[in-house]
């Protein structure tokens, strides 16, 4: 199975900050990577697919980059609504695997 | 509007069985692959199973292979997950999930989740 490792596990930031979350794959997955946001008690929400394509309706302050084994999710100018847990997911090979999650908390 | 509504979760003893259902609406259910993904406490999201649009192909995570069965009724726009021989480590919130129409396993719509607790 392809292992997905996110860093950091927890990130403390303030409203208006720019933050970056990293996701590393244990083998190359080309650009077959998605990012999700999840808030407590809610279903995950798709943010980014194909490493850098923004899902419809997602604010442009979210962006993704990378290919192969290293990927990043960047949020510019953090808003109060952005404090949540973020997951990366590879869909290059079954079984589909997710990173362990990055909890973005208010500093 | 796409909607996925799970039902059937609950408390079950180890070794017991439970059947989850997911009622789909707002899209042509019979043309999409469907999945179950679980949120495991302290572990995050874990893919469980998938079923092809016509039900002809199914796949499972190793952890549930042989114990869980995914199925669908396209006439009733419903997805099911039959869970047998349940273990404590199956405790999770189970999500019914749709993947992109182009065949890529990108999860664009999720249900609200059904909590399954396996405990004596």
PDB file of C-alpha atoms in Angstrom:
ATOM      1  CA  UNK A   1       0.000   0.000   0.000  1.00  0.00           C
ATOM      2  CA  UNK A   2       1.121   3.578  -0.641  1.00  0.00           C
ATOM      3  CA  UNK A   3       1.737   5.413   2.631  1.00  0.00           C
ATOM      4  CA  UNK A   4       0.842   9.082   2.837  1.00  0.00           C
ATOM      5  CA  UNK A   5       2.593  11.154   5.501  1.00  0.00           C
ATOM      6  CA  UNK A   6       1.460  14.648   6.375  1.00  0.00           C
ATOM      7  CA  UNK A   7       3.374  17.286   8.278  1.00  0.00           C
ATOM      8  CA  UNK A   8       2.911  18.879  10.620  1.00  0.00           C
ATOM      9  CA  UNK A   9       0.289  16.915  12.579  1.00  0.00           C
ATOM     10  CA  UNK A  10      -0.850  20.104  14.264  1.00  0.00           C
ATOM     11  CA  UNK A  11      -0.401  23.665  13.092  1.00  0.00           C
ATOM     12  CA  UNK A  12      -1.161  26.783  15.136  1.00  0.00           C
ATOM     13  CA  UNK A  13      -1.809  29.951  13.184  1.00  0.00           C
ATOM     14  CA  UNK A  14      -3.660  33.247  13.315  1.00  0.00           C
ATOM     15  CA  UNK A  15      -6.311  34.785  11.095  1.00  0.00           C
ATOM     16  CA  UNK A  16      -4.578  36.389   8.133  1.00  0.00           C
ATOM     17  CA  UNK A  17      -1.568  34.054   8.202  1.00  0.00           C
ATOM     18  CA  UNK A  18      -0.310  32.026   5.259  1.00  0.00           C
ATOM     19  CA  UNK A  19       0.116  28.332   6.055  1.00  0.00           C
ATOM     20  CA  UNK A  20       1.510  25.338   4.199  1.00  0.00           C
ATOM     21  CA  UNK A  21       0.800  21.651   4.820  1.00  0.00           C
ATOM     22  CA  UNK A  22       3.034  18.999   3.293  1.00  0.00           C
ATOM     23  CA  UNK A  23       2.056  15.522   2.142  1.00  0.00           C
ATOM     24  CA  UNK A  24       4.607  12.897   1.121  1.00  0.00           C
ATOM     25  CA  UNK A  25       3.860   9.650  -0.677  1.00  0.00           C
ATOM     26  CA  UNK A  26       5.928   6.495  -0.134  1.00  0.00           C
ATOM     27  CA  UNK A  27       6.215   6.104  -3.934  1.00  0.00           C
ATOM     28  CA  UNK A  28       5.476   8.251  -6.936  1.00  0.00           C
ATOM     29  CA  UNK A  29       1.791   8.991  -7.505  1.00  0.00           C
ATOM     30  CA  UNK A  30       2.280  11.437 -10.392  1.00  0.00           C
ATOM     31  CA  UNK A  31      -0.329  14.128  -9.686  1.00  0.00           C
ATOM     32  CA  UNK A  32      -3.061  11.798  -8.446  1.00  0.00           C
ATOM     33  CA  UNK A  33      -3.584  13.626  -5.176  1.00  0.00           C
ATOM     34  CA  UNK A  34      -6.572  15.288  -3.531  1.00  0.00           C
ATOM     35  CA  UNK A  35      -6.972  17.458  -0.437  1.00  0.00           C
ATOM     36  CA  UNK A  36      -9.992  17.536   1.898  1.00  0.00           C
ATOM     37  CA  UNK A  37     -11.085  19.733   4.765  1.00  0.00           C
ATOM     38  CA  UNK A  38     -13.023  18.274   7.687  1.00  0.00           C
ATOM     39  CA  UNK A  39     -14.648  20.033  10.611  1.00  0.00           C
ATOM     40  CA  UNK A  40     -15.773  18.225  13.784  1.00  0.00           C
ATOM     41  CA  UNK A  41     -19.009  16.324  13.286  1.00  0.00           C
ATOM     42  CA  UNK A  42     -19.120  17.128   9.568  1.00  0.00           C
ATOM     43  CA  UNK A  43     -18.297  15.222   6.415  1.00  0.00           C
ATOM     44  CA  UNK A  44     -15.015  15.925   4.614  1.00  0.00           C
ATOM     45  CA  UNK A  45     -15.138  18.494   1.839  1.00  0.00           C
ATOM     46  CA  UNK A  46     -13.128  18.235  -1.370  1.00  0.00           C
ATOM     47  CA  UNK A  47     -10.798  21.202  -1.877  1.00  0.00           C
ATOM     48  CA  UNK A  48      -8.201  20.242  -4.477  1.00  0.00           C
ATOM     49  CA  UNK A  49      -7.796  17.370  -6.941  1.00  0.00           C
ATOM     50  CA  UNK A  50      -5.133  16.378  -9.437  1.00  0.00           C
ATOM     51  CA  UNK A  51      -2.673  18.064  -7.063  1.00  0.00           C
ATOM     52  CA  UNK A  52      -3.559  21.629  -8.046  1.00  0.00           C
ATOM     53  CA  UNK A  53      -7.086  21.811  -9.491  1.00  0.00           C
ATOM     54  CA  UNK A  54      -9.460  23.805  -7.309  1.00  0.00           C
ATOM     55  CA  UNK A  55     -12.871  22.221  -6.783  1.00  0.00           C
ATOM     56  CA  UNK A  56     -15.777  24.405  -7.824  1.00  0.00           C
ATOM     57  CA  UNK A  57     -16.886  26.770  -5.078  1.00  0.00           C
ATOM     58  CA  UNK A  58     -13.656  26.532  -3.064  1.00  0.00           C
ATOM     59  CA  UNK A  59     -12.107  29.933  -2.295  1.00  0.00           C
ATOM     60  CA  UNK A  60      -9.015  30.889  -4.273  1.00  0.00           C
ATOM     61  CA  UNK A  61      -6.956  31.321  -1.086  1.00  0.00           C
ATOM     62  CA  UNK A  62      -6.584  27.532  -1.212  1.00  0.00           C
ATOM     63  CA  UNK A  63      -3.971  26.194  -3.613  1.00  0.00           C
ATOM     64  CA  UNK A  64      -2.122  22.942  -4.169  1.00  0.00           C
ATOM     65  CA  UNK A  65       1.140  22.012  -5.813  1.00  0.00           C
ATOM     66  CA  UNK A  66       3.550  19.158  -6.296  1.00  0.00           C
ATOM     67  CA  UNK A  67       4.022  15.934  -8.191  1.00  0.00           C
ATOM     68  CA  UNK A  68       5.655  12.570  -7.722  1.00  0.00           C
ATOM     69  CA  UNK A  69       6.065  12.113  -3.988  1.00  0.00           C
ATOM     70  CA  UNK A  70       5.874  15.598  -2.493  1.00  0.00           C
ATOM     71  CA  UNK A  71       2.836  17.850  -2.371  1.00  0.00           C
ATOM     72  CA  UNK A  72       1.722  20.972  -0.567  1.00  0.00           C
ATOM     73  CA  UNK A  73      -1.544  22.640   0.347  1.00  0.00           C
ATOM     74  CA  UNK A  74      -1.255  26.373   0.912  1.00  0.00           C
ATOM     75  CA  UNK A  75      -3.856  28.638   2.449  1.00  0.00           C
ATOM     76  CA  UNK A  76      -3.182  32.339   2.072  1.00  0.00           C
ATOM     77  CA  UNK A  77      -4.790  34.838   4.434  1.00  0.00           C
ATOM     78  CA  UNK A  78      -6.398  32.371   6.855  1.00  0.00           C
ATOM     79  CA  UNK A  79     -10.048  32.975   7.646  1.00  0.00           C
ATOM     80  CA  UNK A  80     -11.883  31.866  10.824  1.00  0.00           C
ATOM     81  CA  UNK A  81     -13.767  29.249   8.787  1.00  0.00           C
ATOM     82  CA  UNK A  82     -10.476  27.562   7.757  1.00  0.00           C
ATOM     83  CA  UNK A  83      -9.637  26.145  11.174  1.00  0.00           C
ATOM     84  CA  UNK A  84     -10.233  22.444  10.637  1.00  0.00           C
ATOM     85  CA  UNK A  85      -8.433  19.179   9.907  1.00  0.00           C
ATOM     86  CA  UNK A  86      -6.939  18.656   6.451  1.00  0.00           C
ATOM     87  CA  UNK A  87      -6.280  15.319   4.753  1.00  0.00           C
ATOM     88  CA  UNK A  88      -4.405  14.410   1.614  1.00  0.00           C
ATOM     89  CA  UNK A  89      -5.456  11.355  -0.401  1.00  0.00           C
ATOM     90  CA  UNK A  90      -3.726   9.445  -3.185  1.00  0.00           C
ATOM     91  CA  UNK A  91      -5.780   7.883  -5.942  1.00  0.00           C
ATOM     92  CA  UNK A  92      -2.962   6.513  -8.064  1.00  0.00           C
ATOM     93  CA  UNK A  93      -3.258   2.942  -6.789  1.00  0.00           C
ATOM     94  CA  UNK A  94      -5.726   0.865  -4.799  1.00  0.00           C
ATOM     95  CA  UNK A  95      -6.171   0.709  -1.937  1.00  0.00           C
ATOM     96  CA  UNK A  96      -6.867   4.432  -1.774  1.00  0.00           C
ATOM     97  CA  UNK A  97      -4.950   5.876   1.168  1.00  0.00           C
ATOM     98  CA  UNK A  98      -5.143   9.084   3.161  1.00  0.00           C
ATOM     99  CA  UNK A  99      -2.620  11.010   5.187  1.00  0.00           C
ATOM    100  CA  UNK A 100      -3.109  10.969   8.945  1.00  0.00           C
ATOM    101  CA  UNK A 101      -4.444  14.521   8.945  1.00  0.00           C
ATOM    102  CA  UNK A 102      -3.202  17.974   9.914  1.00  0.00           C
ATOM    103  CA  UNK A 103      -5.169  19.838  12.549  1.00  0.00           C
ATOM    104  CA  UNK A 104      -5.084  23.587  11.921  1.00  0.00           C
ATOM    105  CA  UNK A 105      -5.850  25.414  15.155  1.00  0.00           C
ATOM    106  CA  UNK A 106      -6.133  29.005  16.202  1.00  0.00           C
ATOM    107  CA  UNK A 107      -3.028  30.384  17.877  1.00  0.00           C
TER     108      UNK A 107
ATOM    109  CA  UNK B   1     -28.850  18.912  -5.116  1.00  0.00           C
ATOM    110  CA  UNK B   2     -26.782  15.802  -4.460  1.00  0.00           C
ATOM    111  CA  UNK B   3     -27.685  14.120  -1.179  1.00  0.00           C
ATOM    112  CA  UNK B   4     -26.338  10.985   0.477  1.00  0.00           C
ATOM    113  CA  UNK B   5     -28.064   9.907   3.678  1.00  0.00           C
ATOM    114  CA  UNK B   6     -26.709   7.003   5.725  1.00  0.00           C
ATOM    115  CA  UNK B   7     -28.696   4.902   8.163  1.00  0.00           C
ATOM    116  CA  UNK B   8     -28.262   1.721  10.176  1.00  0.00           C
ATOM    117  CA  UNK B   9     -25.436   2.641  12.510  1.00  0.00           C
ATOM    118  CA  UNK B  10     -25.459   1.759  16.188  1.00  0.00           C
ATOM    119  CA  UNK B  11     -23.915  -0.192  19.032  1.00  0.00           C
ATOM    120  CA  UNK B  12     -23.095  -3.842  18.389  1.00  0.00           C
ATOM    121  CA  UNK B  13     -21.191  -6.486  20.331  1.00  0.00           C
ATOM    122  CA  UNK B  14     -17.944  -7.956  19.009  1.00  0.00           C
ATOM    123  CA  UNK B  15     -18.740 -10.727  16.545  1.00  0.00           C
ATOM    124  CA  UNK B  16     -22.075  -9.170  15.682  1.00  0.00           C
ATOM    125  CA  UNK B  17     -23.441  -7.827  12.410  1.00  0.00           C
ATOM    126  CA  UNK B  18     -24.805  -4.543  11.162  1.00  0.00           C
ATOM    127  CA  UNK B  19     -26.089  -3.324   7.809  1.00  0.00           C
ATOM    128  CA  UNK B  20     -25.551   0.255   6.717  1.00  0.00           C
ATOM    129  CA  UNK B  21     -27.639   1.829   3.993  1.00  0.00           C
ATOM    130  CA  UNK B  22     -27.198   5.020   2.001  1.00  0.00           C
ATOM    131  CA  UNK B  23     -30.057   6.716   0.174  1.00  0.00           C
ATOM    132  CA  UNK B  24     -28.851   8.753  -2.795  1.00  0.00           C
ATOM    133  CA  UNK B  25     -30.685  11.541  -4.574  1.00  0.00           C
ATOM    134  CA  UNK B  26     -30.048  14.513  -6.846  1.00  0.00           C
ATOM    135  CA  UNK B  27     -27.927  12.658  -9.408  1.00  0.00           C
ATOM    136  CA  UNK B  28     -28.032   9.631 -11.698  1.00  0.00           C
ATOM    137  CA  UNK B  29     -26.971   7.072  -9.109  1.00  0.00           C
ATOM    138  CA  UNK B  30     -26.612   4.214 -11.583  1.00  0.00           C
ATOM    139  CA  UNK B  31     -23.742   5.927 -13.423  1.00  0.00           C
ATOM    140  CA  UNK B  32     -21.374   6.481 -10.497  1.00  0.00           C
ATOM    141  CA  UNK B  33     -18.938   4.310  -8.605  1.00  0.00           C
ATOM    142  CA  UNK B  34     -19.766   4.458  -4.888  1.00  0.00           C
ATOM    143  CA  UNK B  35     -17.583   3.925  -1.833  1.00  0.00           C
ATOM    144  CA  UNK B  36     -17.569   3.558   1.908  1.00  0.00           C
ATOM    145  CA  UNK B  37     -14.908   5.460   3.844  1.00  0.00           C
ATOM    146  CA  UNK B  38     -14.591   5.410   7.613  1.00  0.00           C
ATOM    147  CA  UNK B  39     -13.251   7.934  10.110  1.00  0.00           C
ATOM    148  CA  UNK B  40     -11.418   5.984  12.756  1.00  0.00           C
ATOM    149  CA  UNK B  41     -10.838   7.689  16.123  1.00  0.00           C
ATOM    150  CA  UNK B  42      -7.214   8.713  16.390  1.00  0.00           C
ATOM    151  CA  UNK B  43      -6.377   7.354  12.921  1.00  0.00           C
ATOM    152  CA  UNK B  44      -8.186   9.506  10.417  1.00  0.00           C
ATOM    153  CA  UNK B  45      -9.883   8.567   7.177  1.00  0.00           C
ATOM    154  CA  UNK B  46      -9.659   5.024   5.869  1.00  0.00           C
ATOM    155  CA  UNK B  47     -11.086   3.753   2.586  1.00  0.00           C
ATOM    156  CA  UNK B  48     -13.218   0.630   3.120  1.00  0.00           C
ATOM    157  CA  UNK B  49     -14.832  -0.532  -0.100  1.00  0.00           C
ATOM    158  CA  UNK B  50     -16.050   0.418  -3.565  1.00  0.00           C
ATOM    159  CA  UNK B  51     -18.606  -0.809  -6.073  1.00  0.00           C
ATOM    160  CA  UNK B  52     -18.845  -0.159  -9.779  1.00  0.00           C
ATOM    161  CA  UNK B  53     -21.797   1.736 -11.185  1.00  0.00           C
ATOM    162  CA  UNK B  54     -23.568  -1.443 -12.369  1.00  0.00           C
ATOM    163  CA  UNK B  55     -22.523  -3.470  -9.322  1.00  0.00           C
ATOM    164  CA  UNK B  56     -20.336  -5.831 -11.352  1.00  0.00           C
ATOM    165  CA  UNK B  57     -17.044  -5.041  -9.593  1.00  0.00           C
ATOM    166  CA  UNK B  58     -16.353  -4.664  -5.892  1.00  0.00           C
ATOM    167  CA  UNK B  59     -13.145  -4.104  -3.942  1.00  0.00           C
ATOM    168  CA  UNK B  60     -12.293  -4.071  -0.245  1.00  0.00           C
ATOM    169  CA  UNK B  61      -9.584  -2.940   2.102  1.00  0.00           C
ATOM    170  CA  UNK B  62      -7.604  -5.865   3.511  1.00  0.00           C
ATOM    171  CA  UNK B  63      -8.885  -5.095   7.013  1.00  0.00           C
ATOM    172  CA  UNK B  64     -12.500  -5.873   6.031  1.00  0.00           C
ATOM    173  CA  UNK B  65     -12.078  -8.381   3.193  1.00  0.00           C
ATOM    174  CA  UNK B  66     -14.201 -11.461   3.848  1.00  0.00           C
ATOM    175  CA  UNK B  67     -16.259  -9.768   6.581  1.00  0.00           C
ATOM    176  CA  UNK B  68     -17.895  -6.820   4.799  1.00  0.00           C
ATOM    177  CA  UNK B  69     -19.997  -6.869   1.636  1.00  0.00           C
ATOM    178  CA  UNK B  70     -20.846  -3.821  -0.435  1.00  0.00           C
ATOM    179  CA  UNK B  71     -23.906  -3.862  -2.686  1.00  0.00           C
ATOM    180  CA  UNK B  72     -26.248  -1.495  -4.453  1.00  0.00           C
ATOM    181  CA  UNK B  73     -29.801  -1.318  -5.753  1.00  0.00           C
ATOM    182  CA  UNK B  74     -29.837   1.061  -8.701  1.00  0.00           C
ATOM    183  CA  UNK B  75     -33.628   0.830  -8.984  1.00  0.00           C
ATOM    184  CA  UNK B  76     -33.911   2.233  -5.446  1.00  0.00           C
ATOM    185  CA  UNK B  77     -30.841   4.509  -5.562  1.00  0.00           C
ATOM    186  CA  UNK B  78     -29.450   2.801  -2.497  1.00  0.00           C
ATOM    187  CA  UNK B  79     -25.999   1.640  -1.406  1.00  0.00           C
ATOM    188  CA  UNK B  80     -25.449  -0.936   1.333  1.00  0.00           C
ATOM    189  CA  UNK B  81     -22.627  -2.225   3.492  1.00  0.00           C
ATOM    190  CA  UNK B  82     -23.205  -5.526   5.263  1.00  0.00           C
ATOM    191  CA  UNK B  83     -20.751  -5.828   8.135  1.00  0.00           C
ATOM    192  CA  UNK B  84     -20.251  -9.219   9.786  1.00  0.00           C
ATOM    193  CA  UNK B  85     -17.872 -10.515  12.469  1.00  0.00           C
ATOM    194  CA  UNK B  86     -17.433  -7.004  13.746  1.00  0.00           C
ATOM    195  CA  UNK B  87     -14.399  -6.135  15.840  1.00  0.00           C
ATOM    196  CA  UNK B  88     -13.594  -3.296  18.217  1.00  0.00           C
ATOM    197  CA  UNK B  89     -11.282  -1.827  15.580  1.00  0.00           C
ATOM    198  CA  UNK B  90     -14.254  -1.425  13.222  1.00  0.00           C
ATOM    199  CA  UNK B  91     -15.582   1.317  15.508  1.00  0.00           C
ATOM    200  CA  UNK B  92     -15.802   4.437  13.341  1.00  0.00           C
ATOM    201  CA  UNK B  93     -18.035   6.876  11.557  1.00  0.00           C
ATOM    202  CA  UNK B  94     -18.890   5.354   8.174  1.00  0.00           C
ATOM    203  CA  UNK B  95     -19.399   7.652   5.210  1.00  0.00           C
ATOM    204  CA  UNK B  96     -21.174   6.867   1.964  1.00  0.00           C
ATOM    205  CA  UNK B  97     -19.171   8.616  -0.744  1.00  0.00           C
ATOM    206  CA  UNK B  98     -19.511   9.317  -4.452  1.00  0.00           C
ATOM    207  CA  UNK B  99     -16.472   9.498  -6.717  1.00  0.00           C
ATOM    208  CA  UNK B 100     -15.962  11.583  -9.838  1.00  0.00           C
ATOM    209  CA  UNK B 101     -17.883  10.608 -12.934  1.00  0.00           C
ATOM    210  CA  UNK B 102     -14.667  10.326 -14.973  1.00  0.00           C
ATOM    211  CA  UNK B 103     -13.648   7.225 -13.043  1.00  0.00           C
ATOM    212  CA  UNK B 104     -10.983   8.844 -10.922  1.00  0.00           C
ATOM    213  CA  UNK B 105     -11.348   8.106  -7.238  1.00  0.00           C
ATOM    214  CA  UNK B 106     -11.844  11.669  -6.131  1.00  0.00           C
ATOM    215  CA  UNK B 107     -14.574  11.921  -3.520  1.00  0.00           C
ATOM    216  CA  UNK B 108     -16.796  14.842  -4.428  1.00  0.00           C
ATOM    217  CA  UNK B 109     -19.877  14.151  -2.288  1.00  0.00           C
ATOM    218  CA  UNK B 110     -20.071  12.616   1.185  1.00  0.00           C
ATOM    219  CA  UNK B 111     -22.962  11.633   3.408  1.00  0.00           C
ATOM    220  CA  UNK B 112     -23.229  12.927   6.966  1.00  0.00           C
ATOM    221  CA  UNK B 113     -21.898   9.660   8.373  1.00  0.00           C
ATOM    222  CA  UNK B 114     -23.213   6.761  10.466  1.00  0.00           C
ATOM    223  CA  UNK B 115     -21.577   5.924  13.785  1.00  0.00           C
ATOM    224  CA  UNK B 116     -20.791   2.276  14.382  1.00  0.00           C
ATOM    225  CA  UNK B 117     -19.590   1.305  17.840  1.00  0.00           C
ATOM    226  CA  UNK B 118     -18.380  -2.230  18.479  1.00  0.00           C
ATOM    227  CA  UNK B 119     -18.213  -2.897  22.190  1.00  0.00           C
ATOM    228  CA  UNK B 120     -19.391  -5.355  24.801  1.00  0.00           C
TER     229      UNK B 120
END
